[in-house]
Coordinates of C-alpha atoms in Angstrom, one line a residue:
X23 CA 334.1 45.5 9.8
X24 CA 332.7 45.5 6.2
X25 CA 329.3 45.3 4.7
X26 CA 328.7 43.6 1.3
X27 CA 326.3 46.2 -0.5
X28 CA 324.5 43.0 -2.2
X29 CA 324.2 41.2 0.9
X30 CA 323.7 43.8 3.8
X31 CA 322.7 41.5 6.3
X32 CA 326.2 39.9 5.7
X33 CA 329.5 41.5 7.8
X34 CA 333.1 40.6 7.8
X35 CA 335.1 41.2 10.4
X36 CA 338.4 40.1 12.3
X37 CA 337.9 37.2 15.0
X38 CA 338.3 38.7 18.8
X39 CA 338.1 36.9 22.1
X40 CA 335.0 37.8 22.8
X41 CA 334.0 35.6 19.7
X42 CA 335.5 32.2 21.5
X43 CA 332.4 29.9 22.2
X44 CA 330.1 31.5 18.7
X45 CA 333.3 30.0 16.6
X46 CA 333.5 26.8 18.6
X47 CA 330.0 26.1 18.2
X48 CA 330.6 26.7 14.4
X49 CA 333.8 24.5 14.5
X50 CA 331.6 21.7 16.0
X51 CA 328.6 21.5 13.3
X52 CA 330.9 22.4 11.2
X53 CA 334.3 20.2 11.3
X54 CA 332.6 17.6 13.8
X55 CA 332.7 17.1 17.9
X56 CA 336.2 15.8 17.7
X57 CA 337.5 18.6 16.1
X58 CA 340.9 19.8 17.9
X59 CA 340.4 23.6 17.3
X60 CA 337.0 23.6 19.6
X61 CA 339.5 23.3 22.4
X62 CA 340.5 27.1 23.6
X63 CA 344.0 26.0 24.5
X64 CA 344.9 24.4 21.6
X65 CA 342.8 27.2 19.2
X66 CA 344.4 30.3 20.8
X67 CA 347.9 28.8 20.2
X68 CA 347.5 28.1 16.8
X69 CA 345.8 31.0 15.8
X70 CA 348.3 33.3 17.6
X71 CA 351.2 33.0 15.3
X72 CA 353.8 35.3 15.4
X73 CA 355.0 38.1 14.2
X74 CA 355.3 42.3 14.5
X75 CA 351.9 42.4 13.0
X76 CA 349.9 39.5 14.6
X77 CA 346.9 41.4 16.3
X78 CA 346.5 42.7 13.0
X79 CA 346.3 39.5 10.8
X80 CA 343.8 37.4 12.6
X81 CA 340.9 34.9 11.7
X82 CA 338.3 36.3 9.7
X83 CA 334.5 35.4 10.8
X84 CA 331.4 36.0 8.1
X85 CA 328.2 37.0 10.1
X86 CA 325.3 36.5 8.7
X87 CA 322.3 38.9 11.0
X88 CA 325.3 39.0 13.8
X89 CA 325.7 34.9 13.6
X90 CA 329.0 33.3 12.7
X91 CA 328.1 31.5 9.4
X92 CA 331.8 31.2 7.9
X93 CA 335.6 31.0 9.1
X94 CA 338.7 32.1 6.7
X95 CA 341.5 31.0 9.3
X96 CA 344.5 32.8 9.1
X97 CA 348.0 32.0 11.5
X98 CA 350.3 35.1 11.7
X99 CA 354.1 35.2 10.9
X100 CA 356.9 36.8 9.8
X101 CA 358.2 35.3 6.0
X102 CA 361.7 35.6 4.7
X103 CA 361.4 36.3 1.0
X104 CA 363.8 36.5 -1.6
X105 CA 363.7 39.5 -4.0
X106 CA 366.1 40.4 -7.1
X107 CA 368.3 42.9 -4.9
X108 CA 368.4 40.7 -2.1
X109 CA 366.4 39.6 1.1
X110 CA 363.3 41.0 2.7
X111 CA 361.1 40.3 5.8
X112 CA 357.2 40.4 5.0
X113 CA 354.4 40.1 7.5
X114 CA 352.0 37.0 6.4
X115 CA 349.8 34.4 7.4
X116 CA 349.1 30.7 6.3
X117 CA 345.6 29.7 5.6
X118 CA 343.9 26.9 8.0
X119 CA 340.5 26.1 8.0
X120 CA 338.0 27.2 5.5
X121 CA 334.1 27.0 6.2
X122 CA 331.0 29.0 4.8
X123 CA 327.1 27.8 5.6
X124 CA 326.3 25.3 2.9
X125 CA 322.5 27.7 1.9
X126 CA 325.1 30.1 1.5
X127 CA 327.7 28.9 -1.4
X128 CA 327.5 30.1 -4.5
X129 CA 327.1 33.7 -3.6
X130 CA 330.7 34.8 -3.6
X131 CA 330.8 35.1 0.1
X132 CA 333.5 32.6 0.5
X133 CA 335.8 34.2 -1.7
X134 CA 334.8 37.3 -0.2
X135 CA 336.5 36.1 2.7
X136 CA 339.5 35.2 0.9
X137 CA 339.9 38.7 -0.4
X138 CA 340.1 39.6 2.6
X139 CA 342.7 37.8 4.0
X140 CA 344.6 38.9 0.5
X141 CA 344.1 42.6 1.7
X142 CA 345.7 42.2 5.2
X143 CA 348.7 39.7 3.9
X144 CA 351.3 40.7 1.9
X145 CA 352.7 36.8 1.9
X146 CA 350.0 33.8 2.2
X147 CA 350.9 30.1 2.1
X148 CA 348.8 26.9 3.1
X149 CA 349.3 23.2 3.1
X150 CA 347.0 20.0 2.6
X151 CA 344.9 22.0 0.6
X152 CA 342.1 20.3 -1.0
X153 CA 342.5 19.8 -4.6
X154 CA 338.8 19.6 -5.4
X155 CA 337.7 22.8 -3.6
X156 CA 339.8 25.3 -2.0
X157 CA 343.2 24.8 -4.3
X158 CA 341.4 25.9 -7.6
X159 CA 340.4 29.5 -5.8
X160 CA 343.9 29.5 -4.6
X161 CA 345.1 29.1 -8.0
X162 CA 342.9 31.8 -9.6
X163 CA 343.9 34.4 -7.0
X164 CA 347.6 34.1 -8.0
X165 CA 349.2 31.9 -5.8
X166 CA 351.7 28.8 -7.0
X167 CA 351.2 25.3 -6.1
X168 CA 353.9 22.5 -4.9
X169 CA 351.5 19.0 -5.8
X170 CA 353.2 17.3 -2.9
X171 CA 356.1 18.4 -0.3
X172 CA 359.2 15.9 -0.2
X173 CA 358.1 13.4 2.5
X174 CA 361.4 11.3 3.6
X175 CA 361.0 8.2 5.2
X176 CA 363.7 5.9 7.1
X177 CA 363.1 2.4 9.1
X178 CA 364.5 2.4 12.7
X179 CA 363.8 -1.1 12.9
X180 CA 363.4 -2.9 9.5
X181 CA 361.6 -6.1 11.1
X182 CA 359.2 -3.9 13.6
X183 CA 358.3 -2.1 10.1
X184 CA 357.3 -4.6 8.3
X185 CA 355.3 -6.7 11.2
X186 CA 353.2 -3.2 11.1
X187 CA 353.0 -1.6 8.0
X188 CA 353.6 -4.7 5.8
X189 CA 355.8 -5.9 2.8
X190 CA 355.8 -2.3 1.4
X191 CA 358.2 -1.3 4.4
X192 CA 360.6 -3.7 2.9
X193 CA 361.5 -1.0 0.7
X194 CA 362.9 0.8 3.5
X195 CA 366.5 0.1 3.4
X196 CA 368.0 -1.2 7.2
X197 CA 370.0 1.2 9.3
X198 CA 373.0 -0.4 10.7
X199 CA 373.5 -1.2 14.2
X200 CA 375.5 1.1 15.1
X201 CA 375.6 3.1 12.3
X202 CA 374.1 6.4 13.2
X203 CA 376.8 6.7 16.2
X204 CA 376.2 7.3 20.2
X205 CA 372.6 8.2 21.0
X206 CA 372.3 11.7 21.8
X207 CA 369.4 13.1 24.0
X208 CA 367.1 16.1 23.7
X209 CA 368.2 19.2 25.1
X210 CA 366.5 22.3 27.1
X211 CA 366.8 24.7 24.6
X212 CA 367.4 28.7 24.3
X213 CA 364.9 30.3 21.6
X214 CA 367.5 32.9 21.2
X215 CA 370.3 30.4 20.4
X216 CA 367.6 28.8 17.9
X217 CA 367.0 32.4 16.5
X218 CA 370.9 33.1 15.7
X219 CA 371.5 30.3 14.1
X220 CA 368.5 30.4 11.9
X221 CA 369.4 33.8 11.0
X222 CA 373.0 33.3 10.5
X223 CA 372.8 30.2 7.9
X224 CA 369.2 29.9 6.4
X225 CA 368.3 33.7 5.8
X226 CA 371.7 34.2 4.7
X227 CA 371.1 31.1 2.4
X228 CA 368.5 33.3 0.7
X229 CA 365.5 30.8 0.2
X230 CA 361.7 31.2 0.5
X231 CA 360.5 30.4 4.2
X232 CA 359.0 31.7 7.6
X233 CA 361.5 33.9 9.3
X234 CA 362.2 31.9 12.2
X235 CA 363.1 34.0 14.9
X236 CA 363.0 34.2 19.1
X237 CA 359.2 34.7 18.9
X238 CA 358.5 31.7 16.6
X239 CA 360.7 29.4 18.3
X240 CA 358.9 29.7 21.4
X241 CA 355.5 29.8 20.2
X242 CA 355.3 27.2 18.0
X243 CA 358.1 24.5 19.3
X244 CA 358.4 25.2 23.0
X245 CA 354.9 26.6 23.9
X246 CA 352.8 24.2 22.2
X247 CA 350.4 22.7 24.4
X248 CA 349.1 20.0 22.3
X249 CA 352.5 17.9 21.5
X250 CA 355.2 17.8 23.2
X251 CA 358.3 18.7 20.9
X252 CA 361.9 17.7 21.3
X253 CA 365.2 20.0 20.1
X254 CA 368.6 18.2 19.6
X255 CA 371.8 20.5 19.3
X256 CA 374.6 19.4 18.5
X257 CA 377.7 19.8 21.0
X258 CA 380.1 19.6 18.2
X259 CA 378.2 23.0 16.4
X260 CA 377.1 21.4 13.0
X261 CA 372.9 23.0 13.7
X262 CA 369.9 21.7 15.5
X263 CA 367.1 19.8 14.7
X264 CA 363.1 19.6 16.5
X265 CA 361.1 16.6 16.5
X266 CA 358.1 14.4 18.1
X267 CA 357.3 11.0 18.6
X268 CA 354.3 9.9 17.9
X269 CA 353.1 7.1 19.5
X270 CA 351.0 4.4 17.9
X271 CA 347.7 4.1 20.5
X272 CA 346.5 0.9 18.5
X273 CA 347.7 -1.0 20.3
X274 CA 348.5 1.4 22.6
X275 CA 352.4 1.9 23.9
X276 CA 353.8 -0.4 21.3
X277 CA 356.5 1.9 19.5
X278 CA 355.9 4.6 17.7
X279 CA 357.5 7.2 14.9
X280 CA 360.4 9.9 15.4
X281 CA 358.2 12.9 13.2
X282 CA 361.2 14.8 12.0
X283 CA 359.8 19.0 12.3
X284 CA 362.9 21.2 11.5
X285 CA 366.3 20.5 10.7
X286 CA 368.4 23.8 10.7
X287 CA 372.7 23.1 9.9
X288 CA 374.6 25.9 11.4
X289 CA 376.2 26.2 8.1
X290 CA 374.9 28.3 5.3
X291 CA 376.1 26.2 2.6
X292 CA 374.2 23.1 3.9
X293 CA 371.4 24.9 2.5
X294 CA 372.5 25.1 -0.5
X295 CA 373.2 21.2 -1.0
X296 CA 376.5 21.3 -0.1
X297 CA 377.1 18.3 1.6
X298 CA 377.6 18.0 5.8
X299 CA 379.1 15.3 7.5
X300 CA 379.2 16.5 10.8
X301 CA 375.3 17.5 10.5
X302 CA 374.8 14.3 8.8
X303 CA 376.8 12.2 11.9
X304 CA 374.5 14.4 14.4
X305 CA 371.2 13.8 12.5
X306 CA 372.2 10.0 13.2
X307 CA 372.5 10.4 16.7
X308 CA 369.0 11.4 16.8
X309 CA 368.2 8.8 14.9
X310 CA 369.8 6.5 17.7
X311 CA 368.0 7.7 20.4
X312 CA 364.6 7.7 18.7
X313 CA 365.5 3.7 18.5
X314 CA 366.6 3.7 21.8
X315 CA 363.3 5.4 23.1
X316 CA 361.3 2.8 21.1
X317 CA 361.0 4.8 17.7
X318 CA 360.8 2.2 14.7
X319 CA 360.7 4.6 12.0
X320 CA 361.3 8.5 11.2
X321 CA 360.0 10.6 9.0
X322 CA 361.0 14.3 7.2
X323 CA 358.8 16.7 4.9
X324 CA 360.2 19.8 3.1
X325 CA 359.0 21.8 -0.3
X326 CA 362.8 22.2 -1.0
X327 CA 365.2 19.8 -2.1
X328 CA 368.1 21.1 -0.6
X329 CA 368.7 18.0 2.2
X330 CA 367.8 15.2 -0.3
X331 CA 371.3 13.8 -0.4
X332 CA 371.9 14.6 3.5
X333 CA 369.1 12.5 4.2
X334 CA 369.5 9.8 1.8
X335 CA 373.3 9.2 2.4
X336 CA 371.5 9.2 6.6
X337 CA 369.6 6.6 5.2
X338 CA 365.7 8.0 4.2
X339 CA 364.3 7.2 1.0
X340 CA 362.7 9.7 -0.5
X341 CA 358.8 9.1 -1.5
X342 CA 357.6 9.0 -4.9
X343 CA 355.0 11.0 -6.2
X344 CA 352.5 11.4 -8.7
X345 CA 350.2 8.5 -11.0
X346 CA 351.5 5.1 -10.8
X347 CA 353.8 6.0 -7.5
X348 CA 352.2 3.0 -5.5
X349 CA 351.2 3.0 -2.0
X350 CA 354.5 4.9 0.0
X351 CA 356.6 2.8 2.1
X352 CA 355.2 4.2 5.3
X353 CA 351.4 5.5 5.7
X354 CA 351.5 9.2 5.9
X355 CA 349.0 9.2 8.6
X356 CA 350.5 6.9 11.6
X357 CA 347.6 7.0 14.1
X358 CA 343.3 7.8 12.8
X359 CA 343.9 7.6 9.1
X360 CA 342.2 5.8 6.2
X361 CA 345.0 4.5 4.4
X362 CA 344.3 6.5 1.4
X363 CA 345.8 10.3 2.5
X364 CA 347.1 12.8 -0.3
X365 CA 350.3 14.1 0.0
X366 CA 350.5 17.0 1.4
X367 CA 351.0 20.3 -1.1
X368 CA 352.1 23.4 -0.5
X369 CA 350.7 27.2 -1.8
X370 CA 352.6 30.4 -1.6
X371 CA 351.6 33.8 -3.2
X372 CA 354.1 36.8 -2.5
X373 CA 355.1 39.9 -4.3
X374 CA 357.6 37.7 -6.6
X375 CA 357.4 34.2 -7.7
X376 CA 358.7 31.6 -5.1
X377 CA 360.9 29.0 -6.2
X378 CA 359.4 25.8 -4.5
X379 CA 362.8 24.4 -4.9
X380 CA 364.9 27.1 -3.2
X381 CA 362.0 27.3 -0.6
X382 CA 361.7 25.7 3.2
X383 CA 358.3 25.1 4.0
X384 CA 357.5 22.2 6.7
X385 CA 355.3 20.1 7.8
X386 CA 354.4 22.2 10.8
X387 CA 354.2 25.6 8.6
X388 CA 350.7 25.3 8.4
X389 CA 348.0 23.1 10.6
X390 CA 349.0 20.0 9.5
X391 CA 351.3 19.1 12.6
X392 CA 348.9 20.0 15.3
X393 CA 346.8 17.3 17.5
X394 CA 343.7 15.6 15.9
X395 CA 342.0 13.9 18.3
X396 CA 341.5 15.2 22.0
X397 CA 339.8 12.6 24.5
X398 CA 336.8 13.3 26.6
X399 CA 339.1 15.4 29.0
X400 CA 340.9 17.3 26.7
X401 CA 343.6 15.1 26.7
X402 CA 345.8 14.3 23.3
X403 CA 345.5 11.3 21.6
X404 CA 347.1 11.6 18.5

């Protein structure tokens, strides 16, 4: 616990169990009663991370006179980073959910906080930063910014598309029937298997990203108890893949979208950029079954380029970016959203610079593939 000498009557200090229903209540006149993280289950999983040093990296609460007044949110794990003499495994976190008293802004408290959660990580990263609040501290404290990961899109079924999302699917070029080959169905899956093949392609492949070991594959993929999350290996030994579908719930069980999480090739040079046909033919069998299953799009994000010609020879289009892009093919928000969401960035700050190009950060690296709306019973919605 720490004490700021100007502010005595404010404490920092490292979330506990104990601390459960004072942070809920703060989540809820804070972020809103819909909030996902004021329900334990799915709080407690996100906030458990991974890692060797995960009960030592953990939320950080501000109390002011003993009463939760801010929350620096901090997810453990394990990062893979590249240094001149070779590869090295750092303890880390990524940063979700950032909230300090409005009467008590402008006081330094809230970057107070931050400093903290610099102290206890070696490696930080975030994603879907704001740009107007949060991603200028993040960018004074050191830490490099990626304006918008590379969100791939494909159409499952060109006419469904269009009927939803409008003309601007049209620019979604039509998968062939039978093009992506024989369906081929979700497997039960062995985190150790996931593990090895991780760490015999993509950390030999020497790139920026969380270590993805047995640990990580089970919490965040197999023990998730908001979605639901599918792993595809391929028989033929080319790599795996992990998924979702999310279904549209207006209207409700109409179709939905194959959400694309991690796609991991068995071999090293795949990474690289080297091109994959047999990873490419069993990404299309995916593919097939999403359709199958009722699927009438599919969608990837990565910081890295390294799969951009895998997935546009599989048929995505890639996204543009920046002023003047247009409205993207597909809506990056599928179920709840406004039609007007930013891209989603990614941060890092490490020991040495991180190439966002030779870097694999996700879309579920960070908080922004976990459940945001829960119904009255606790149930997910989307």
């Amino acid at each position: 616990m720490t004490t700021d000498p100007a502010h005595p009557n404010v404490t920092l200090r490292l979330y506990s169990d104990s601390d459960w229903e004072s942070v809920r209540s703060f989540v809820l006149s804070r972020w809103g009663s819909g909030h996902s993280m004021a329900d334990r289950r799915l709080f407690d999983w996100q906030f458990r991370g991974f890692g060797p040093v995960k009960e030592v990296i953990r939320p950080i609460l501000l109390l002011l006179d003993g009463t939760v007044a801010g929350f620096r949110g901090l997810i453990p794990g394990l990062y893979q980073v590249p240094f001149p003499e070779g590869m090295r495994l750092l303890p880390g976190a990524s940063l979700a959910m950032w909230m300090l008293l409005p009467e008590l802004r402008g006081l330094g408290l809230g970057r107070a906080m931050h400093a903290e959660a610099e102290r206890l990580c070696p490696v930080l990263t975030g994603a879907g930063s704001n740009p107007r609040t949060s991603v200028p501290i993040y960018l004074e404290n050191g830490f490099q910014l990626l304006e918008a990961m590379n969100r791939f899109t494909a159409a499952l079924d060109s006419a469904s598309c269009r009927e939803r999302f409008g003309e601007r699917a049209s620019l979604l070029p039509a998968l062939p029937p039978g093009g992506t080959g024989e369906p081929l169905c979700p497997s039960g899956a062995d985190p150790a298997f996931l593990a090895a093949v991780w760490k015999s392609s993509a950390y030999g492949a020497g790139f920026f990203s969380l270590f993805r070991d047995e640990e990580f594959w089970r919490w965040r993929i197999l023990e998730s108890p908001g979605f639901r999350y599918h792993v595809f290996v391929d028989p033929d030994g080319s790599g795996f893949l992990t998924a979702r579908t999310e279904r549209f719930v207006d209207p409700p069980g109409e179709g939905g979208v194959l959400r694309l999480i991690d796609l991991v090739p068995a071999n090293p040079l795949t990474w690289n950029g080297a091109e994959d046909p047999g990873f490419r033919r069993f990404l299309g069998r995916g593919l097939a079954w999403a359709r199958e299953s009722g699927c009438i799009a599919a969608d990837y994000h990565c910081s890295g380029g390294m799969f951009n010609d895998l997935l546009q020879r599989a048929g995505f289009v890639l996204e543009a970016q920046g002023p003047g892009a247009g409205p993207p093919p597909l809506p990056r928000v599928f179920n709840g959203g406004l039609g007007d969401e930013r891209p989603i960035n990614a941060l890092a700050r490490a020991p040495v610079p991180v190439s966002f190009e030779r870097s694999c950060m996700v879309k579920s690296d960070n908080d922004m593939d976990r459940p945001r709306r829960l119904d009255d019973n606790g149930q997910v919605v989307y």
